[in-house]
mmCIF file with all atom_site columns, C-alpha atoms and ligand atoms in Angstrom:
data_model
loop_
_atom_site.group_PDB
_atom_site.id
_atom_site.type_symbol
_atom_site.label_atom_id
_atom_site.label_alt_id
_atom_site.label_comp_id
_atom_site.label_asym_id
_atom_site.label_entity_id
_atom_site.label_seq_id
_atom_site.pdbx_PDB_ins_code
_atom_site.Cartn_x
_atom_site.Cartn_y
_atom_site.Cartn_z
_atom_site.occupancy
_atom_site.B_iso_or_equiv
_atom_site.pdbx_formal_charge
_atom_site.auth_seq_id
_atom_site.auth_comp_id
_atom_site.auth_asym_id
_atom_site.auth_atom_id
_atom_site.pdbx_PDB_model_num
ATOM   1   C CA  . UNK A 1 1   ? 34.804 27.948 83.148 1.00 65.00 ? 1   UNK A CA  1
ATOM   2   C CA  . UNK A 1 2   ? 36.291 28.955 79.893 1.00 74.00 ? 2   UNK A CA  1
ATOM   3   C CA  . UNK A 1 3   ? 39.677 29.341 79.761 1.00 80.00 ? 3   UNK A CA  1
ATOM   4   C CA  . UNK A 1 4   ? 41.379 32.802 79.061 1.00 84.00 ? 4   UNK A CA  1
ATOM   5   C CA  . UNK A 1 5   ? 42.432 34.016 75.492 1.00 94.00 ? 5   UNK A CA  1
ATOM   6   C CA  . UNK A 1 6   ? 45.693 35.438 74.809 1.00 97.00 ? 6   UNK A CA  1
ATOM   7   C CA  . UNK A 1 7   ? 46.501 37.077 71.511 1.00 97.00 ? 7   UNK A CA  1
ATOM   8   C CA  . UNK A 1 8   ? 50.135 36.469 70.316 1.00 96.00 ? 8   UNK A CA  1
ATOM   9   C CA  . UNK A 1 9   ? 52.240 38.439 67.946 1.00 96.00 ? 9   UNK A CA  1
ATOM   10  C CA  . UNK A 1 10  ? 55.632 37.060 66.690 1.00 93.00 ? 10  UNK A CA  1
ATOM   11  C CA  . UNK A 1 11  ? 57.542 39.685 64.319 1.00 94.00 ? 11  UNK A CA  1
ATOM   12  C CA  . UNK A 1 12  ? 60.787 40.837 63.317 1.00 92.00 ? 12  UNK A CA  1
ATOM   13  C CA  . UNK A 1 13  ? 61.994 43.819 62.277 1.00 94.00 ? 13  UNK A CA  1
ATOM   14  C CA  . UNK A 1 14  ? 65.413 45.585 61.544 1.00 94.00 ? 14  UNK A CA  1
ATOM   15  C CA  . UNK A 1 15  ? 67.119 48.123 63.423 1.00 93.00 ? 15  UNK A CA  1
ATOM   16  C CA  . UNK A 1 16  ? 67.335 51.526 61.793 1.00 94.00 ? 16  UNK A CA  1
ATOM   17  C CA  . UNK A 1 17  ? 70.644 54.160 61.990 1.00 87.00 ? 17  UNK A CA  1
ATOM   18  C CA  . UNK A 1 18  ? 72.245 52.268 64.709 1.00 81.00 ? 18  UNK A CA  1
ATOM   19  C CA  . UNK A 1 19  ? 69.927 51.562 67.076 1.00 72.00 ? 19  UNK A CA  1
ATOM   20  C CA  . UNK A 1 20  ? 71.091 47.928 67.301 1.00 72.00 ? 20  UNK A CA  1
ATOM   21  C CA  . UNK A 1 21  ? 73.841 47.974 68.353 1.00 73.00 ? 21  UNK A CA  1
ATOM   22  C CA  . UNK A 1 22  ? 72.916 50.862 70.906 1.00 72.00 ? 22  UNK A CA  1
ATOM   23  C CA  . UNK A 1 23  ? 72.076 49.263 74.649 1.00 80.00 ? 23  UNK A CA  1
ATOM   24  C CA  . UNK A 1 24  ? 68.998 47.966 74.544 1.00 87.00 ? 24  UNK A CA  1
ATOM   25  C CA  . UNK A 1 25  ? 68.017 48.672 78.079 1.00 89.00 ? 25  UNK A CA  1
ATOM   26  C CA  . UNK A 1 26  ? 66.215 51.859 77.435 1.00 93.00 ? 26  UNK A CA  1
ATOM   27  C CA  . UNK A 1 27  ? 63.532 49.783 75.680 1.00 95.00 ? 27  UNK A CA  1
ATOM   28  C CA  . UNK A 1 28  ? 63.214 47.051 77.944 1.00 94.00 ? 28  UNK A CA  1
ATOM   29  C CA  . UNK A 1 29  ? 62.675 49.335 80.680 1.00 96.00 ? 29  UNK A CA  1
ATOM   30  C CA  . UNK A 1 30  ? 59.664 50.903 78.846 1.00 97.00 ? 30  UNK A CA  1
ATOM   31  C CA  . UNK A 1 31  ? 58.444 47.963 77.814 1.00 97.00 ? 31  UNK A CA  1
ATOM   32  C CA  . UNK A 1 32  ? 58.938 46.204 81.425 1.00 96.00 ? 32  UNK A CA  1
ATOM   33  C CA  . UNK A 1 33  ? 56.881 48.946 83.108 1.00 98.00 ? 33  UNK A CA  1
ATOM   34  C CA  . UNK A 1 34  ? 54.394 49.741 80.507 1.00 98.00 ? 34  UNK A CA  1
ATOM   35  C CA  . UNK A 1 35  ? 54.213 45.522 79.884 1.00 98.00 ? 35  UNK A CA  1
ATOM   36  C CA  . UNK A 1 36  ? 53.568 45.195 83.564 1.00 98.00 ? 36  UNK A CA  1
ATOM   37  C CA  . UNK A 1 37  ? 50.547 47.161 83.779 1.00 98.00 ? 37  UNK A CA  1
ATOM   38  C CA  . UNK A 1 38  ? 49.092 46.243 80.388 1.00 98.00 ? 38  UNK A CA  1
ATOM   39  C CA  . UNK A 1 39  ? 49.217 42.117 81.520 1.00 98.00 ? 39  UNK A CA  1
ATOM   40  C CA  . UNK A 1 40  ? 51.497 41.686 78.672 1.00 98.00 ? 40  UNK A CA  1
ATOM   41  C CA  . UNK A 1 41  ? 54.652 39.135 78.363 1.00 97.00 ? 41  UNK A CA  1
ATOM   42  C CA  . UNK A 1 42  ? 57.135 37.860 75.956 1.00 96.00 ? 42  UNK A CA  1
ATOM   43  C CA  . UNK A 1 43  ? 60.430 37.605 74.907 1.00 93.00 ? 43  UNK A CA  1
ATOM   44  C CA  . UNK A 1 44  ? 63.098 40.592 72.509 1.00 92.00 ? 44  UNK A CA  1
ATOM   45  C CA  . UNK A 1 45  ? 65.672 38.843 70.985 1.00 87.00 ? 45  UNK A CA  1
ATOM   46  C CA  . UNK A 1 46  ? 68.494 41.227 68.491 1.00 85.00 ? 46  UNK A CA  1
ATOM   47  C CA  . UNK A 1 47  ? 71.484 40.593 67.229 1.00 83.00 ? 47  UNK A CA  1
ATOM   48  C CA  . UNK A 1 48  ? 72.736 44.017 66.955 1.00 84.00 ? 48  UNK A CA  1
ATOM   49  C CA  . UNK A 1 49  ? 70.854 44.222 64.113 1.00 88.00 ? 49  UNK A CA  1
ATOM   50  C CA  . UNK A 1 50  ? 67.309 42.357 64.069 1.00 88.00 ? 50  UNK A CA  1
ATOM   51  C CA  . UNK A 1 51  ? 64.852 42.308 66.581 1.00 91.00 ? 51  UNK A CA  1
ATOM   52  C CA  . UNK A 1 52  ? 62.544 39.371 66.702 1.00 90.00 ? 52  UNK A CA  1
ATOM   53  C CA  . UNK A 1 53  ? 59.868 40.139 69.414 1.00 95.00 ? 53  UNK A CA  1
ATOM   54  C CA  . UNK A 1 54  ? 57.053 37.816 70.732 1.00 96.00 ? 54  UNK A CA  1
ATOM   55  C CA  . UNK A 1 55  ? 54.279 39.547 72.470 1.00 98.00 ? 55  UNK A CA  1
ATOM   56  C CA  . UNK A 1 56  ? 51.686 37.758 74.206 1.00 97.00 ? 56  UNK A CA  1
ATOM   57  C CA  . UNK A 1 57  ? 48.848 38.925 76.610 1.00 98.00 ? 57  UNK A CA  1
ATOM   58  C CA  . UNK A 1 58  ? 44.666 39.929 76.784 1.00 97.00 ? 58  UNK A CA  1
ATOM   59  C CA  . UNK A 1 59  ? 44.070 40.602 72.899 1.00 97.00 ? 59  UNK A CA  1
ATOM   60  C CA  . UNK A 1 60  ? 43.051 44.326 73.627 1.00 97.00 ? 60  UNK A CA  1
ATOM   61  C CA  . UNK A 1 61  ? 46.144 44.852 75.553 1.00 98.00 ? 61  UNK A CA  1
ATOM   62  C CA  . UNK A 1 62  ? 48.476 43.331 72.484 1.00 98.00 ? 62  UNK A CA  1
ATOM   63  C CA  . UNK A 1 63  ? 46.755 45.174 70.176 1.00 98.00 ? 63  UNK A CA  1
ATOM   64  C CA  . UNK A 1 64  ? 47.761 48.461 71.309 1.00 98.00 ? 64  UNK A CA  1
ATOM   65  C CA  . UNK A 1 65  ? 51.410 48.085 72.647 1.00 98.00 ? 65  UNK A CA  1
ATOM   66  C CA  . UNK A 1 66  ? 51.936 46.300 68.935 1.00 98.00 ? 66  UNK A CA  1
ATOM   67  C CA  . UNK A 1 67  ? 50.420 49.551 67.349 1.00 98.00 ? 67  UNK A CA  1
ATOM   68  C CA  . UNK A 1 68  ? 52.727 51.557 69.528 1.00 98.00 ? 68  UNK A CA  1
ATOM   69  C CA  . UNK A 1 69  ? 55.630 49.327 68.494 1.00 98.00 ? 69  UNK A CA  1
ATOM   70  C CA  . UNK A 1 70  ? 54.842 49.260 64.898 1.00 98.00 ? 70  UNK A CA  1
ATOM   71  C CA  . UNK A 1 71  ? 55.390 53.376 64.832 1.00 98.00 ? 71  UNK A CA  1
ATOM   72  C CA  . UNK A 1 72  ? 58.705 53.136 66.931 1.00 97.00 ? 72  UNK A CA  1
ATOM   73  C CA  . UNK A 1 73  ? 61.099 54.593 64.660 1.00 96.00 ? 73  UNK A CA  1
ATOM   74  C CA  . UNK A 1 74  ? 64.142 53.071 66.086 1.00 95.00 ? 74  UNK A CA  1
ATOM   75  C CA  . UNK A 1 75  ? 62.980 49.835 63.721 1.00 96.00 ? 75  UNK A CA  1
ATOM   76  C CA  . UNK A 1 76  ? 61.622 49.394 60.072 1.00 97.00 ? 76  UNK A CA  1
ATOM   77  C CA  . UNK A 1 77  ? 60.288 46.584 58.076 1.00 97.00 ? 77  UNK A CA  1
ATOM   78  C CA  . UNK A 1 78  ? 57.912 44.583 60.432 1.00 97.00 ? 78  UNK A CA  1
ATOM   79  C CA  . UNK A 1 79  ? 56.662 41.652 59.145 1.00 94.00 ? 79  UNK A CA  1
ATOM   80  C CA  . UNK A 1 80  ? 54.474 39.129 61.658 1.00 93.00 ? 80  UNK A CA  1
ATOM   81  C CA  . UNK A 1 81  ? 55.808 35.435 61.734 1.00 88.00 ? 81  UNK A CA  1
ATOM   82  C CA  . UNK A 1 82  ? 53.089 34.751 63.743 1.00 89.00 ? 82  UNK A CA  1
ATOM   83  C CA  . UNK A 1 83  ? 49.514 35.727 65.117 1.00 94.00 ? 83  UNK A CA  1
ATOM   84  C CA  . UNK A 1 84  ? 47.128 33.375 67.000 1.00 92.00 ? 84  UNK A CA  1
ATOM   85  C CA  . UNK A 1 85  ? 45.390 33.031 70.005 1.00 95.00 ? 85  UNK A CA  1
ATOM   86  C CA  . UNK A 1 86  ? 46.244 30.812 72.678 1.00 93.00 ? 86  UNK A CA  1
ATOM   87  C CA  . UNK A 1 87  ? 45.339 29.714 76.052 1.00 93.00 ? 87  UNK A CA  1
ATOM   88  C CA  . UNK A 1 88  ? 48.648 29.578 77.880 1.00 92.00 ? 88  UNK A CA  1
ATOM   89  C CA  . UNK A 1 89  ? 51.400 32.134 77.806 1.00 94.00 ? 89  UNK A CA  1
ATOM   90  C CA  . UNK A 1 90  ? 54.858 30.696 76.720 1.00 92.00 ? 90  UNK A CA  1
ATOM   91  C CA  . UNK A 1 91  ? 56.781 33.511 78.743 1.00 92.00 ? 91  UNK A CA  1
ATOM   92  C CA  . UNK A 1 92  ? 54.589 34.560 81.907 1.00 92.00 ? 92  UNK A CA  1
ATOM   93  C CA  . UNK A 1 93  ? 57.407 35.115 84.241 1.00 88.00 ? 93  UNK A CA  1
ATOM   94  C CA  . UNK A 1 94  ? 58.575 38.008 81.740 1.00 91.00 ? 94  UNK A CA  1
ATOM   95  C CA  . UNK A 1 95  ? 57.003 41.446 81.520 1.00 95.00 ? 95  UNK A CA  1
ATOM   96  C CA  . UNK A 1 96  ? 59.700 40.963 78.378 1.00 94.00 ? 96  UNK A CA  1
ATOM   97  C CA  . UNK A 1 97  ? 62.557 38.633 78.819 1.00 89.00 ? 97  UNK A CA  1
ATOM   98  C CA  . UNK A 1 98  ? 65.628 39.574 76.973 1.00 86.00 ? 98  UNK A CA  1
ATOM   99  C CA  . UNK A 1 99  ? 67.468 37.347 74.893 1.00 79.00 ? 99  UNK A CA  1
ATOM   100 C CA  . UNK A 1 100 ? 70.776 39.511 73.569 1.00 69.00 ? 100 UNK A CA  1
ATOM   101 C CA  . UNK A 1 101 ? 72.938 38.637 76.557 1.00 61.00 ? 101 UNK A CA  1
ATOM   102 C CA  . UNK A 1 102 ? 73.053 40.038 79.570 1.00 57.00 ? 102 UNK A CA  1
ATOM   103 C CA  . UNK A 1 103 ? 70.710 38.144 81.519 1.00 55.00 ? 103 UNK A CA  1
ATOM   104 C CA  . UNK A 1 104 ? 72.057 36.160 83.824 1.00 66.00 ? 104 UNK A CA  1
ATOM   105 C CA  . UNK A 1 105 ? 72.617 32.369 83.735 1.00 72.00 ? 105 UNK A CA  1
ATOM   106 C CA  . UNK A 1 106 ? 69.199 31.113 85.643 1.00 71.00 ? 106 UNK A CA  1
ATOM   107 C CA  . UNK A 1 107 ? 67.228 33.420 83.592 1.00 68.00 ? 107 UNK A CA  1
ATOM   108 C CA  . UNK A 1 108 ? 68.954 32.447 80.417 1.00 72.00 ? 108 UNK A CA  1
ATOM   109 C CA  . UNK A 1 109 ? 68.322 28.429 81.705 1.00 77.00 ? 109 UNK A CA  1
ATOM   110 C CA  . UNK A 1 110 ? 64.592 29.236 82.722 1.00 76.00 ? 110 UNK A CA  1
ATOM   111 C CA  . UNK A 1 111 ? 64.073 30.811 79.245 1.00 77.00 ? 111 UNK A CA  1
ATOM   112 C CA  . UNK A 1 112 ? 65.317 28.482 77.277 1.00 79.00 ? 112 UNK A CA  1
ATOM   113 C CA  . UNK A 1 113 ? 63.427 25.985 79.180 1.00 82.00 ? 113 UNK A CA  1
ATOM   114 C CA  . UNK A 1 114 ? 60.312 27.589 77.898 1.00 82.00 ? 114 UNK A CA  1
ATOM   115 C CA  . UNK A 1 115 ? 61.679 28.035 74.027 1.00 85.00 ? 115 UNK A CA  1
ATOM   116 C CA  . UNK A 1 116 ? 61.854 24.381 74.650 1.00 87.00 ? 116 UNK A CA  1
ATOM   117 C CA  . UNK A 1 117 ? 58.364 23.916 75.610 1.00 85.00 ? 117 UNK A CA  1
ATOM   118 C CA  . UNK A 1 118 ? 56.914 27.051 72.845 1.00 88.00 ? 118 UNK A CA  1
ATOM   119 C CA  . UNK A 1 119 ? 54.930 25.685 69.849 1.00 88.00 ? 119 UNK A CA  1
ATOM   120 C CA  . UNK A 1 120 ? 56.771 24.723 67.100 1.00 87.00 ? 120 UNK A CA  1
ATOM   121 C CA  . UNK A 1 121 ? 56.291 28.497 64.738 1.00 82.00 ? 121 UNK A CA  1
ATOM   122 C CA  . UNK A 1 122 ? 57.817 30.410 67.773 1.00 86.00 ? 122 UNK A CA  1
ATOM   123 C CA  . UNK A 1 123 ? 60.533 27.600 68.547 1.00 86.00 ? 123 UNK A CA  1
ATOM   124 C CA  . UNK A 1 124 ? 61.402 27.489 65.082 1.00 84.00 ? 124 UNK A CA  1
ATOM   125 C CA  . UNK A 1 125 ? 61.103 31.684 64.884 1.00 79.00 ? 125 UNK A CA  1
ATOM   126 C CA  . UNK A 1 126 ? 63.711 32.134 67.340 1.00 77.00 ? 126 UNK A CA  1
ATOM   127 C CA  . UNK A 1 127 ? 65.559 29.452 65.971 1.00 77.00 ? 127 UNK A CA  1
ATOM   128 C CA  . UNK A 1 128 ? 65.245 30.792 62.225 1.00 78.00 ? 128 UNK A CA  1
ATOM   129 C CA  . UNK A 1 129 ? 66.502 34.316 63.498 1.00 68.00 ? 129 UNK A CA  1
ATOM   130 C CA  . UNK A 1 130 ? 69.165 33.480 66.076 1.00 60.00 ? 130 UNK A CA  1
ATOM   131 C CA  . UNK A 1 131 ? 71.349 31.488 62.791 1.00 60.00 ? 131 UNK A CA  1
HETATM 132 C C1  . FMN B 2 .   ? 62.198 46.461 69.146 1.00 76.55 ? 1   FMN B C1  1
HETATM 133 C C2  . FMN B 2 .   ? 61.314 47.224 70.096 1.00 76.55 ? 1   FMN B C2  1
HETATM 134 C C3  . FMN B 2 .   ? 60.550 46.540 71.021 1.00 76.55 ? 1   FMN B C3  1
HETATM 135 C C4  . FMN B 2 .   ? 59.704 47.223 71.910 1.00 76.55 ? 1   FMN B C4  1
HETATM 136 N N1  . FMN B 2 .   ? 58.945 46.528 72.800 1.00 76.55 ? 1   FMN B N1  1
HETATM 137 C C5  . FMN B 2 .   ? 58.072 47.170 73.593 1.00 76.55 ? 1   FMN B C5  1
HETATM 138 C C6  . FMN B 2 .   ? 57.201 46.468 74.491 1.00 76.55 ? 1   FMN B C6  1
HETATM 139 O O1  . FMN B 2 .   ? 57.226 45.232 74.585 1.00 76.55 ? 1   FMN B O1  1
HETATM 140 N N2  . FMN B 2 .   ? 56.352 47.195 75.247 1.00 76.55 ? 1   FMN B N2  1
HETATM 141 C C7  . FMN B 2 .   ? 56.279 48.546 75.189 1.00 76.55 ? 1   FMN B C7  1
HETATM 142 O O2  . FMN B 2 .   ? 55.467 49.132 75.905 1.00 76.55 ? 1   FMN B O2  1
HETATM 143 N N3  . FMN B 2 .   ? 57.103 49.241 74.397 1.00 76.55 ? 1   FMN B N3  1
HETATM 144 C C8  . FMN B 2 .   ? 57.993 48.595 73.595 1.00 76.55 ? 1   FMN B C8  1
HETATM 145 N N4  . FMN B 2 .   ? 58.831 49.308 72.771 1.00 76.55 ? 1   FMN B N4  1
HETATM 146 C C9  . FMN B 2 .   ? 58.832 50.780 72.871 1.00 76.55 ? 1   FMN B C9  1
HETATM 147 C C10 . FMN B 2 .   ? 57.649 51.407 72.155 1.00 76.55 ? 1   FMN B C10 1
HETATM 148 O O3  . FMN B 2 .   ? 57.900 51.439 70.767 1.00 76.55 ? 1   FMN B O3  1
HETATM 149 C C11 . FMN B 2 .   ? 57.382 52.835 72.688 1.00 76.55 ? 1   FMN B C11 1
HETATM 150 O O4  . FMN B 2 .   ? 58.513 53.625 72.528 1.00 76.55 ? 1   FMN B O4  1
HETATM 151 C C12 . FMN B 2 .   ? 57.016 52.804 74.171 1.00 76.55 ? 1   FMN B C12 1
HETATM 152 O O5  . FMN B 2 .   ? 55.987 51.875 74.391 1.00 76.55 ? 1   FMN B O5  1
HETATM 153 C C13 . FMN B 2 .   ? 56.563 54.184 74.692 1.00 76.55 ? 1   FMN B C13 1
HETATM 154 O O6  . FMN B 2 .   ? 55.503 54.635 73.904 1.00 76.55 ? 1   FMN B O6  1
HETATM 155 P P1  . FMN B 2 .   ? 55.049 56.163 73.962 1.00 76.55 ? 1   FMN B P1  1
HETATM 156 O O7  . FMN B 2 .   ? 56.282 56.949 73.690 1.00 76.55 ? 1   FMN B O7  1
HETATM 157 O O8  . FMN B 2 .   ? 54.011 56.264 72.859 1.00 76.55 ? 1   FMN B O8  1
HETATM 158 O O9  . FMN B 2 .   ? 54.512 56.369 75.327 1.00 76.55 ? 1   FMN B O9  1
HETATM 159 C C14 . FMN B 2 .   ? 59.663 48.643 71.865 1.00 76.55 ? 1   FMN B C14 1
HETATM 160 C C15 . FMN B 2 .   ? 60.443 49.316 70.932 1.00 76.55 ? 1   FMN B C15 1
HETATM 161 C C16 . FMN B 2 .   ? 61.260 48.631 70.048 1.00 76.55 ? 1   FMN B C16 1
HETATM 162 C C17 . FMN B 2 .   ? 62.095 49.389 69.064 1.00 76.55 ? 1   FMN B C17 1
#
């Protein structure tokens, strides 16, 4: 049987006005709901000021929610760390985990569990931004 392909995108970007430093909930509820029924997962991290987003899921289904992304003017200059395929997802309990505070110890534990277990370019991605 062959084993499924997911596409994964790794990119930052930079908040524009002040959109950073705004709450982000209003975007990880679109992206939780819209995530959900597109089969996609991954993880947002911002400091207030950067985003770094990893988005992983059936190729198609990245494509498009990237696209949508990419044209989101609350963000400018996108550049991908990352894009491969892969045949396990590094964050498939998350329709998007959220890594700006917030989430609550377990979830913080359980996630950095799996940064722990990522492949090196999205360990060292997160690890590049959050310094
Ligand atoms: C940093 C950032 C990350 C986002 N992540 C997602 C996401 O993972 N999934 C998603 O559907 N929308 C995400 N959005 C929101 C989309 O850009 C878009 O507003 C949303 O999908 C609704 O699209 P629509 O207005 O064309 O329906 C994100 C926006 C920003 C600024």
């Amino acid at each position: 049987m062959n084993s499924p392909q997911y596409r994964r995108i790794l990119y930052r970007s930079l908040a524009t006005g002040n959109h950073g430093r705004r709450d982000l909930s209003p975007i990880l509820a679109v992206s939780r709901l819209n995530n959900g029924l597109d089969g996609i997962s991954g993880l947002l991290w911002t400091d207030g000021h950067r985003y770094v987003q990893l988005l992983e899921g059936p190729p198609d289904s990245v494509a498009l929610t990237f696209a949508r992304i990419a044209r989101d003017p609350r963000h400018e200059a996108i550049e991908i760390a990352d894009d491969s395929v892969a045949t396990e997802r590094v964050f498939g309990d998350w329709t998007m985990a959220d890594l700006a505070g917030g989430a609550d110890e377990d979830n913080r534990e359980r996630l950095m569990a799996a940064l722990r277990d990522a492949p090196a370019a999205v360990r060292r991605a997160f690890e590049e931004a959050a310094t």
